[in-house]
């Protein structure tokens, strides 16, 4: 018999996959239960609502992005800017793999949920804003390290990290709109060229 | 008595406003009819479905973006790169105004609909991909003009226009997620610094 935590994780896994490949609104609790192989009563035992489930799914997406992208790219043996470059290559490989499996470029789950839900659900918007802040801080720390090595001029690390994250999300959006993972290969590496100078 | 075209335009205006401030899925035909002050029968007289209406709404958004952004920014008296800079300033002003009216940064209607719908509706995805292609071509023509004047080095105008559009959309997405129009003021001008060199 499946343990409680197995059941909960099955619901989360099903929701993560369905929401990433469709949208928040398009994925109902019935479809999630169906895919997870659980009863509706069991769903409500773990999650009071689809919104609560989505907030938990966002935590799982953070783990997915951290393990699949950040931890693999941020090899301390590599110079800081080469780590960023590696991150863009991994993002392309992951999206290409997902597109091969589903027939569609799925894009960034955080960006997808943010654009769909930001004006409708403050809890979801707030959570994704916080997740973006964390990614920005990760980029900024790396830029600070590069700056310390003299690899960068007098840039504003925070603003540049913010701009790089914006560019990353925008390229994801265009690749999804064109349904072409090659857009990521062509455009993402330019992310590492973005610089916002420090104010004097 | 309202003419047929008045009624149709009222439906389009109501849908444009509702979809921009919420999402495709969240806006029902009943809400659109209610806001437009028309009967459901009248709606179906003009539009067989919400998808057909949305395709028509996208045409109206193109007119809105062209008149509000491109036509105002692309003053032939200005040098090409100054026109791009002006476009980023206008985008900030428009979003700031919408945020003052609604309490929310609404973001780019094309980007919003693309991220929500691209994996679910091929007609909507395809239409927005085509609209993005046109914006990219507008940017590329301007970059070509700047290149001809010697304002730019040996850049790939098409790829740079593509990257600029991605950055523009990504900044819109982050501003919406943070619900802060100042993100646009801080980040958008960097769009004009993006360069992708021509391949040799």
Short mmCIF file of C-alpha atoms in Angstrom, two decimals:
data_model
loop_
_atom_site.label_atom_id
_atom_site.label_comp_id
_atom_site.label_asym_id
_atom_site.label_seq_id
_atom_site.Cartn_x
_atom_site.Cartn_y
_atom_site.Cartn_z
CA UNK A 1 0.00 0.00 0.00
CA UNK A 2 1.27 3.45 -0.88
CA UNK A 3 2.34 5.56 2.06
CA UNK A 4 0.85 8.99 2.69
CA UNK A 5 3.97 10.73 1.42
CA UNK A 6 4.01 8.58 -1.74
CA UNK A 7 0.43 9.61 -2.49
CA UNK A 8 1.17 13.27 -1.87
CA UNK A 9 4.24 13.13 -4.12
CA UNK A 10 2.26 11.39 -6.87
CA UNK A 11 -0.25 14.25 -6.79
CA UNK A 12 2.57 16.81 -6.93
CA UNK A 13 4.31 15.03 -9.80
CA UNK A 14 1.11 14.77 -11.82
CA UNK A 15 0.26 18.44 -11.21
CA UNK A 16 3.78 19.59 -12.07
CA UNK A 17 3.71 17.80 -15.40
CA UNK A 18 0.17 18.87 -16.32
CA UNK A 19 0.58 22.53 -15.34
CA UNK A 20 3.93 22.82 -17.14
CA UNK A 21 2.52 21.41 -20.37
CA UNK A 22 -0.82 23.24 -20.25
CA UNK A 23 -1.75 26.09 -17.86
CA UNK A 24 -3.09 26.68 -14.37
CA UNK A 25 -6.65 27.23 -15.52
CA UNK A 26 -6.71 24.35 -17.96
CA UNK A 27 -5.70 21.71 -15.42
CA UNK A 28 -8.52 20.62 -13.12
CA UNK A 29 -8.30 18.67 -9.91
CA UNK A 30 -10.06 15.73 -11.59
CA UNK A 31 -7.34 15.51 -14.26
CA UNK A 32 -4.60 15.68 -11.64
CA UNK A 33 -6.23 12.91 -9.58
CA UNK A 34 -6.72 10.84 -12.70
CA UNK A 35 -3.08 11.14 -13.74
CA UNK A 36 -1.85 10.51 -10.19
CA UNK A 37 -4.21 7.55 -9.73
CA UNK A 38 -5.73 8.91 -6.52
CA UNK A 39 -9.27 9.69 -5.36
CA UNK A 40 -10.52 13.25 -4.99
CA UNK A 41 -10.97 12.72 -1.26
CA UNK A 42 -7.29 11.87 -1.03
CA UNK A 43 -6.40 15.06 -2.92
CA UNK A 44 -8.32 17.23 -0.46
CA UNK A 45 -6.69 15.40 2.43
CA UNK A 46 -3.35 16.89 1.29
CA UNK A 47 -4.34 20.12 -0.43
CA UNK A 48 -7.32 22.34 0.50
CA UNK A 49 -7.42 23.80 -3.04
CA UNK A 50 -5.75 23.89 -6.45
CA UNK A 51 -4.04 27.11 -5.38
CA UNK A 52 -2.48 25.40 -2.34
CA UNK A 53 -1.34 22.56 -4.55
CA UNK A 54 0.16 25.08 -7.02
CA UNK A 55 2.14 26.78 -4.25
CA UNK A 56 3.58 23.36 -3.34
CA UNK A 57 4.21 22.56 -7.03
CA UNK A 58 6.25 25.77 -7.28
CA UNK A 59 8.55 24.45 -4.53
CA UNK A 60 9.02 21.26 -6.56
CA UNK A 61 9.79 23.32 -9.67
CA UNK A 62 12.48 25.17 -7.69
CA UNK A 63 14.10 21.83 -6.81
CA UNK A 64 13.81 20.75 -10.47
CA UNK A 65 15.45 23.99 -11.70
CA UNK A 66 18.11 23.94 -9.02
CA UNK A 67 19.11 20.32 -9.63
CA UNK A 68 18.76 20.40 -13.41
CA UNK A 69 20.24 23.81 -14.12
CA UNK A 70 21.98 25.65 -11.31
CA UNK A 71 23.76 22.79 -9.53
CA UNK A 72 24.95 21.26 -12.82
CA UNK A 73 26.07 24.59 -14.32
CA UNK A 74 27.69 26.11 -11.25
CA UNK A 75 30.75 23.90 -11.23
CA UNK A 76 33.27 25.75 -9.01
CA UNK A 77 36.06 24.53 -11.35
CA UNK A 78 34.64 26.78 -14.07
CA UNK A 79 35.23 30.55 -14.11
CA UNK A 80 32.02 32.43 -13.13
CA UNK A 81 30.96 33.58 -16.59
CA UNK A 82 31.56 30.09 -18.02
CA UNK A 83 29.09 28.77 -15.41
CA UNK A 84 26.44 31.19 -16.70
CA UNK A 85 27.19 30.10 -20.25
CA UNK A 86 26.81 26.45 -19.19
CA UNK A 87 23.47 27.29 -17.59
CA UNK A 88 22.13 28.62 -20.90
CA UNK A 89 23.30 25.45 -22.69
CA UNK A 90 21.61 23.21 -20.10
CA UNK A 91 18.37 25.23 -20.37
CA UNK A 92 18.40 24.58 -24.12
CA UNK A 93 19.08 20.85 -23.63
CA UNK A 94 16.30 20.47 -21.05
CA UNK A 95 13.71 22.31 -23.16
CA UNK A 96 14.77 20.38 -26.27
CA UNK A 97 14.31 17.10 -24.40
CA UNK A 98 10.87 18.15 -23.10
CA UNK A 99 9.89 19.24 -26.62
CA UNK A 100 10.99 15.84 -27.98
CA UNK A 101 8.81 14.12 -25.36
CA UNK A 102 5.72 16.33 -25.65
CA UNK A 103 5.93 17.87 -29.14
CA UNK A 104 5.86 21.33 -27.59
CA UNK A 105 8.35 23.81 -26.15
CA UNK A 106 6.98 24.13 -22.61
CA UNK A 107 8.99 27.19 -21.54
CA UNK A 108 9.78 28.22 -17.99
CA UNK A 109 7.20 27.03 -15.44
CA UNK A 110 7.75 30.14 -13.28
CA UNK A 111 7.34 32.54 -16.20
CA UNK A 112 4.32 30.65 -17.49
CA UNK A 113 2.51 30.72 -14.16
CA UNK A 114 3.53 34.32 -13.47
CA UNK A 115 2.17 35.73 -16.72
CA UNK A 116 -1.04 33.71 -16.43
CA UNK A 117 -1.74 34.32 -12.74
CA UNK A 118 0.01 37.50 -11.53
CA UNK A 119 -3.05 39.74 -11.88
CA UNK A 120 -5.42 37.12 -10.49
CA UNK A 121 -3.82 35.51 -7.46
CA UNK A 122 -1.63 37.45 -5.07
CA UNK A 123 -0.32 34.35 -3.27
CA UNK A 124 0.94 32.79 -6.51
CA UNK A 125 2.30 36.10 -7.82
CA UNK A 126 4.10 36.77 -4.57
CA UNK A 127 5.62 33.31 -4.44
CA UNK A 128 6.98 33.52 -8.00
CA UNK A 129 8.31 37.05 -7.38
CA UNK A 130 10.21 35.58 -4.41
CA UNK A 131 11.54 32.70 -6.54
CA UNK A 132 12.72 35.17 -9.20
CA UNK A 133 14.43 37.20 -6.45
CA UNK A 134 16.36 34.09 -5.43
CA UNK A 135 17.46 33.35 -9.00
CA UNK A 136 18.49 36.98 -9.38
CA UNK A 137 20.53 36.74 -6.17
CA UNK A 138 22.24 33.58 -7.48
CA UNK A 139 23.19 35.40 -10.70
CA UNK A 140 24.27 38.50 -8.77
CA UNK A 141 26.58 36.51 -6.50
CA UNK A 142 28.22 34.95 -9.53
CA UNK A 143 28.64 38.36 -11.20
CA UNK A 144 30.15 39.68 -7.98
CA UNK A 145 32.66 36.85 -8.08
CA UNK A 146 33.48 37.61 -11.74
CA UNK A 147 33.84 41.29 -10.92
CA UNK A 148 36.22 40.45 -8.07
CA UNK A 149 38.39 38.52 -10.53
CA UNK A 150 38.43 41.53 -12.86
CA UNK A 151 36.39 39.69 -15.54
CA UNK A 152 33.83 42.50 -15.66
CA UNK A 153 34.12 46.28 -15.64
CA UNK A 154 32.25 48.52 -13.27
CA UNK A 155 28.87 46.87 -13.58
CA UNK A 156 25.90 47.03 -11.23
CA UNK A 157 25.74 43.33 -10.31
CA UNK A 158 22.16 43.41 -8.99
CA UNK A 159 20.74 45.31 -11.96
CA UNK A 160 22.70 43.17 -14.43
CA UNK A 161 21.47 39.98 -12.75
CA UNK A 162 17.90 41.32 -12.98
CA UNK A 163 18.37 42.12 -16.69
CA UNK A 164 19.88 38.67 -17.36
CA UNK A 165 16.93 36.96 -15.69
CA UNK A 166 14.51 39.09 -17.76
CA UNK A 167 16.35 38.11 -20.94
CA UNK A 168 16.34 34.42 -19.98
CA UNK A 169 12.57 34.52 -19.38
CA UNK A 170 11.90 36.45 -22.59
CA UNK A 171 13.87 33.98 -24.70
CA UNK A 172 11.92 31.12 -23.07
CA UNK A 173 8.70 32.90 -23.98
CA UNK A 174 9.68 33.39 -27.63
CA UNK A 175 10.86 29.78 -27.96
CA UNK A 176 7.50 28.63 -26.59
CA UNK A 177 5.59 30.97 -28.90
CA UNK A 178 7.55 29.80 -31.95
CA UNK A 179 7.47 26.23 -30.60
CA UNK A 180 11.13 25.94 -31.55
CA UNK A 181 13.82 24.96 -29.03
CA UNK A 182 16.50 26.22 -31.46
CA UNK A 183 15.51 29.77 -30.47
CA UNK A 184 17.10 28.95 -27.11
CA UNK A 185 20.33 27.76 -28.70
CA UNK A 186 20.50 30.88 -30.89
CA UNK A 187 19.58 33.53 -28.33
CA UNK A 188 20.26 32.35 -24.77
CA UNK A 189 24.10 32.63 -24.85
CA UNK A 190 23.75 36.40 -25.43
CA UNK A 191 22.46 36.57 -21.84
CA UNK A 192 26.05 36.51 -20.58
CA UNK A 193 26.87 39.65 -22.63
CA UNK A 194 24.32 41.88 -20.87
CA UNK A 195 25.85 44.59 -18.70
CA UNK A 196 24.27 47.42 -16.74
CA UNK A 197 26.97 49.88 -15.63
CA UNK A 198 27.17 50.96 -11.99
CA UNK A 199 25.88 54.47 -11.30
CA UNK A 200 28.51 56.99 -10.26
CA UNK B 1 -29.84 52.23 -31.98
CA UNK B 2 -26.31 50.86 -32.10
CA UNK B 3 -25.16 49.74 -35.51
CA UNK B 4 -23.83 46.23 -36.11
CA UNK B 5 -20.25 47.48 -36.23
CA UNK B 6 -20.71 49.45 -32.98
CA UNK B 7 -21.91 46.30 -31.23
CA UNK B 8 -19.03 44.24 -32.61
CA UNK B 9 -16.51 46.89 -31.52
CA UNK B 10 -18.05 47.06 -28.02
CA UNK B 11 -17.55 43.30 -27.68
CA UNK B 12 -13.95 43.60 -28.89
CA UNK B 13 -13.19 46.49 -26.53
CA UNK B 14 -14.66 44.67 -23.53
CA UNK B 15 -12.75 41.48 -24.37
CA UNK B 16 -9.49 43.35 -24.92
CA UNK B 17 -9.70 45.01 -21.54
CA UNK B 18 -10.78 41.87 -19.65
CA UNK B 19 -8.24 39.53 -21.25
CA UNK B 20 -5.38 42.01 -20.73
CA UNK B 21 -6.18 42.44 -17.05
CA UNK B 22 -6.93 38.76 -16.31
CA UNK B 23 -6.24 35.81 -18.65
CA UNK B 24 -7.81 33.94 -21.55
CA UNK B 25 -9.21 31.17 -19.36
CA UNK B 26 -10.50 33.45 -16.65
CA UNK B 27 -12.63 35.59 -18.96
CA UNK B 28 -15.91 33.96 -19.97
CA UNK B 29 -18.26 34.98 -22.76
CA UNK B 30 -20.87 35.95 -20.16
CA UNK B 31 -18.47 38.45 -18.55
CA UNK B 32 -17.56 39.92 -21.93
CA UNK B 33 -21.24 40.33 -22.91
CA UNK B 34 -21.98 41.85 -19.53
CA UNK B 35 -19.19 44.41 -19.81
CA UNK B 36 -20.08 45.21 -23.43
CA UNK B 37 -23.80 45.44 -22.62
CA UNK B 38 -24.83 42.95 -25.31
CA UNK B 39 -26.82 39.72 -25.32
CA UNK B 40 -25.13 36.35 -25.78
CA UNK B 41 -27.04 35.83 -29.04
CA UNK B 42 -25.48 39.01 -30.35
CA UNK B 43 -22.01 37.74 -29.36
CA UNK B 44 -22.45 34.53 -31.34
CA UNK B 45 -23.75 36.52 -34.30
CA UNK B 46 -20.26 38.07 -34.58
CA UNK B 47 -17.96 35.42 -33.12
CA UNK B 48 -18.50 31.65 -33.32
CA UNK B 49 -16.34 31.10 -30.21
CA UNK B 50 -14.11 32.74 -27.62
CA UNK B 51 -11.11 31.62 -29.65
CA UNK B 52 -12.40 33.45 -32.76
CA UNK B 53 -13.01 36.54 -30.65
CA UNK B 54 -9.46 36.26 -29.24
CA UNK B 55 -7.95 36.11 -32.72
CA UNK B 56 -9.83 39.33 -33.54
CA UNK B 57 -8.79 40.88 -30.20
CA UNK B 58 -5.15 40.19 -31.13
CA UNK B 59 -5.61 42.33 -34.26
CA UNK B 60 -6.95 45.14 -32.06
CA UNK B 61 -3.95 44.77 -29.72
CA UNK B 62 -1.64 45.14 -32.74
CA UNK B 63 -3.35 48.44 -33.62
CA UNK B 64 -3.07 49.50 -29.95
CA UNK B 65 0.67 48.67 -29.84
CA UNK B 66 1.38 50.22 -33.22
CA UNK B 67 -0.41 53.48 -32.44
CA UNK B 68 0.68 53.74 -28.80
CA UNK B 69 4.28 52.59 -29.16
CA UNK B 70 5.72 52.16 -32.64
CA UNK B 71 4.14 55.13 -34.47
CA UNK B 72 4.88 57.51 -31.58
CA UNK B 73 8.45 56.28 -31.04
CA UNK B 74 9.50 55.95 -34.67
CA UNK B 75 9.78 59.65 -35.42
CA UNK B 76 11.89 59.85 -38.60
CA UNK B 77 13.50 63.03 -37.21
CA UNK B 78 15.16 60.90 -34.50
CA UNK B 79 18.25 58.78 -35.19
CA UNK B 80 17.32 55.05 -35.33
CA UNK B 81 18.65 54.02 -31.91
CA UNK B 82 16.98 57.03 -30.26
CA UNK B 83 13.67 55.77 -31.66
CA UNK B 84 14.22 52.42 -29.93
CA UNK B 85 15.09 54.23 -26.72
CA UNK B 86 11.88 56.28 -27.04
CA UNK B 87 9.90 53.07 -27.53
CA UNK B 88 11.16 51.69 -24.21
CA UNK B 89 10.17 54.96 -22.46
CA UNK B 90 6.68 54.87 -23.95
CA UNK B 91 6.24 51.23 -22.93
CA UNK B 92 7.04 52.25 -19.36
CA UNK B 93 4.62 55.19 -19.47
CA UNK B 94 1.78 53.07 -20.88
CA UNK B 95 2.23 50.29 -18.32
CA UNK B 96 2.54 52.80 -15.51
CA UNK B 97 -0.72 54.43 -16.61
CA UNK B 98 -2.50 51.05 -16.81
CA UNK B 99 -1.13 50.14 -13.37
CA UNK B 100 -2.44 53.44 -11.96
CA UNK B 101 -5.89 52.65 -13.41
CA UNK B 102 -6.09 48.97 -12.44
CA UNK B 103 -3.70 48.60 -9.50
CA UNK B 104 -1.77 45.97 -11.44
CA UNK B 105 1.05 45.85 -13.98
CA UNK B 106 -0.74 44.12 -16.86
CA UNK B 107 2.32 43.34 -19.00
CA UNK B 108 2.37 42.66 -22.72
CA UNK B 109 -0.93 41.24 -24.04
CA UNK B 110 0.92 39.19 -26.69
CA UNK B 111 3.37 37.72 -24.20
CA UNK B 112 0.59 37.02 -21.70
CA UNK B 113 -1.56 35.16 -24.21
CA UNK B 114 1.42 33.36 -25.73
CA UNK B 115 2.68 31.90 -22.45
CA UNK B 116 -0.83 30.94 -21.35
CA UNK B 117 -2.05 29.47 -24.66
CA UNK B 118 0.90 28.39 -26.82
CA UNK B 119 0.76 24.72 -25.82
CA UNK B 120 -3.04 24.59 -25.93
CA UNK B 121 -4.24 26.38 -29.04
CA UNK B 122 -2.30 26.26 -32.30
CA UNK B 123 -4.33 29.06 -33.94
CA UNK B 124 -3.60 31.50 -31.12
CA UNK B 125 0.05 30.42 -30.85
CA UNK B 126 0.54 30.77 -34.57
CA UNK B 127 -1.06 34.20 -34.69
CA UNK B 128 1.11 35.56 -31.86
CA UNK B 129 4.25 34.02 -33.42
CA UNK B 130 3.36 35.94 -36.60
CA UNK B 131 2.81 39.18 -34.63
CA UNK B 132 6.20 38.74 -32.90
CA UNK B 133 7.78 38.17 -36.34
CA UNK B 134 6.38 41.52 -37.49
CA UNK B 135 7.72 43.35 -34.42
CA UNK B 136 11.07 41.68 -34.94
CA UNK B 137 11.09 42.83 -38.59
CA UNK B 138 10.30 46.40 -37.47
CA UNK B 139 13.26 46.33 -35.06
CA UNK B 140 15.51 44.70 -37.68
CA UNK B 141 14.72 47.39 -40.29
CA UNK B 142 15.61 50.06 -37.77
CA UNK B 143 18.87 48.31 -36.87
CA UNK B 144 19.67 48.00 -40.57
CA UNK B 145 19.19 51.76 -40.88
CA UNK B 146 21.47 52.38 -37.87
CA UNK B 147 24.07 50.01 -39.31
CA UNK B 148 23.94 51.87 -42.63
CA UNK B 149 24.71 55.11 -40.79
CA UNK B 150 27.67 53.45 -39.08
CA UNK B 151 26.01 53.62 -35.63
CA UNK B 152 26.53 49.90 -35.09
CA UNK B 153 29.39 47.54 -35.75
CA UNK B 154 29.07 44.30 -37.69
CA UNK B 155 25.93 43.05 -35.99
CA UNK B 156 23.46 40.45 -37.21
CA UNK B 157 20.38 42.71 -37.46
CA UNK B 158 17.81 39.88 -37.51
CA UNK B 159 19.30 38.01 -34.55
CA UNK B 160 19.79 41.25 -32.58
CA UNK B 161 16.17 42.28 -33.26
CA UNK B 162 15.06 38.84 -32.05
CA UNK B 163 17.14 39.19 -28.87
CA UNK B 164 15.82 42.72 -28.24
CA UNK B 165 12.23 41.51 -28.56
CA UNK B 166 12.98 38.65 -26.13
CA UNK B 167 14.45 41.09 -23.64
CA UNK B 168 11.47 43.46 -23.99
CA UNK B 169 9.05 40.59 -23.30
CA UNK B 170 11.10 39.28 -20.37
CA UNK B 171 11.23 42.68 -18.70
CA UNK B 172 7.44 42.99 -19.15
CA UNK B 173 7.06 39.60 -17.48
CA UNK B 174 9.24 40.51 -14.47
CA UNK B 175 7.46 43.86 -14.03
CA UNK B 176 4.13 42.03 -14.01
CA UNK B 177 5.43 39.41 -11.57
CA UNK B 178 6.81 42.06 -9.21
CA UNK B 179 3.73 44.24 -9.89
CA UNK B 180 6.07 47.21 -10.20
CA UNK B 181 6.17 49.43 -13.30
CA UNK B 182 9.52 50.86 -12.13
CA UNK B 183 11.14 47.58 -13.25
CA UNK B 184 10.40 48.77 -16.80
CA UNK B 185 12.04 52.15 -16.21
CA UNK B 186 15.10 50.47 -14.69
CA UNK B 187 15.61 47.64 -17.17
CA UNK B 188 13.98 48.39 -20.53
CA UNK B 189 16.55 50.98 -21.78
CA UNK B 190 19.24 48.25 -21.70
CA UNK B 191 17.38 46.68 -24.63
CA UNK B 192 19.10 49.11 -26.99
CA UNK B 193 22.54 47.87 -25.85
CA UNK B 194 22.00 44.26 -26.93
CA UNK B 195 24.15 43.18 -29.88
CA UNK B 196 24.57 39.84 -31.61
CA UNK B 197 27.61 39.95 -33.92
CA UNK B 198 27.30 38.81 -37.52
CA UNK B 199 28.81 35.41 -38.26
CA UNK B 200 31.88 35.42 -40.47
#
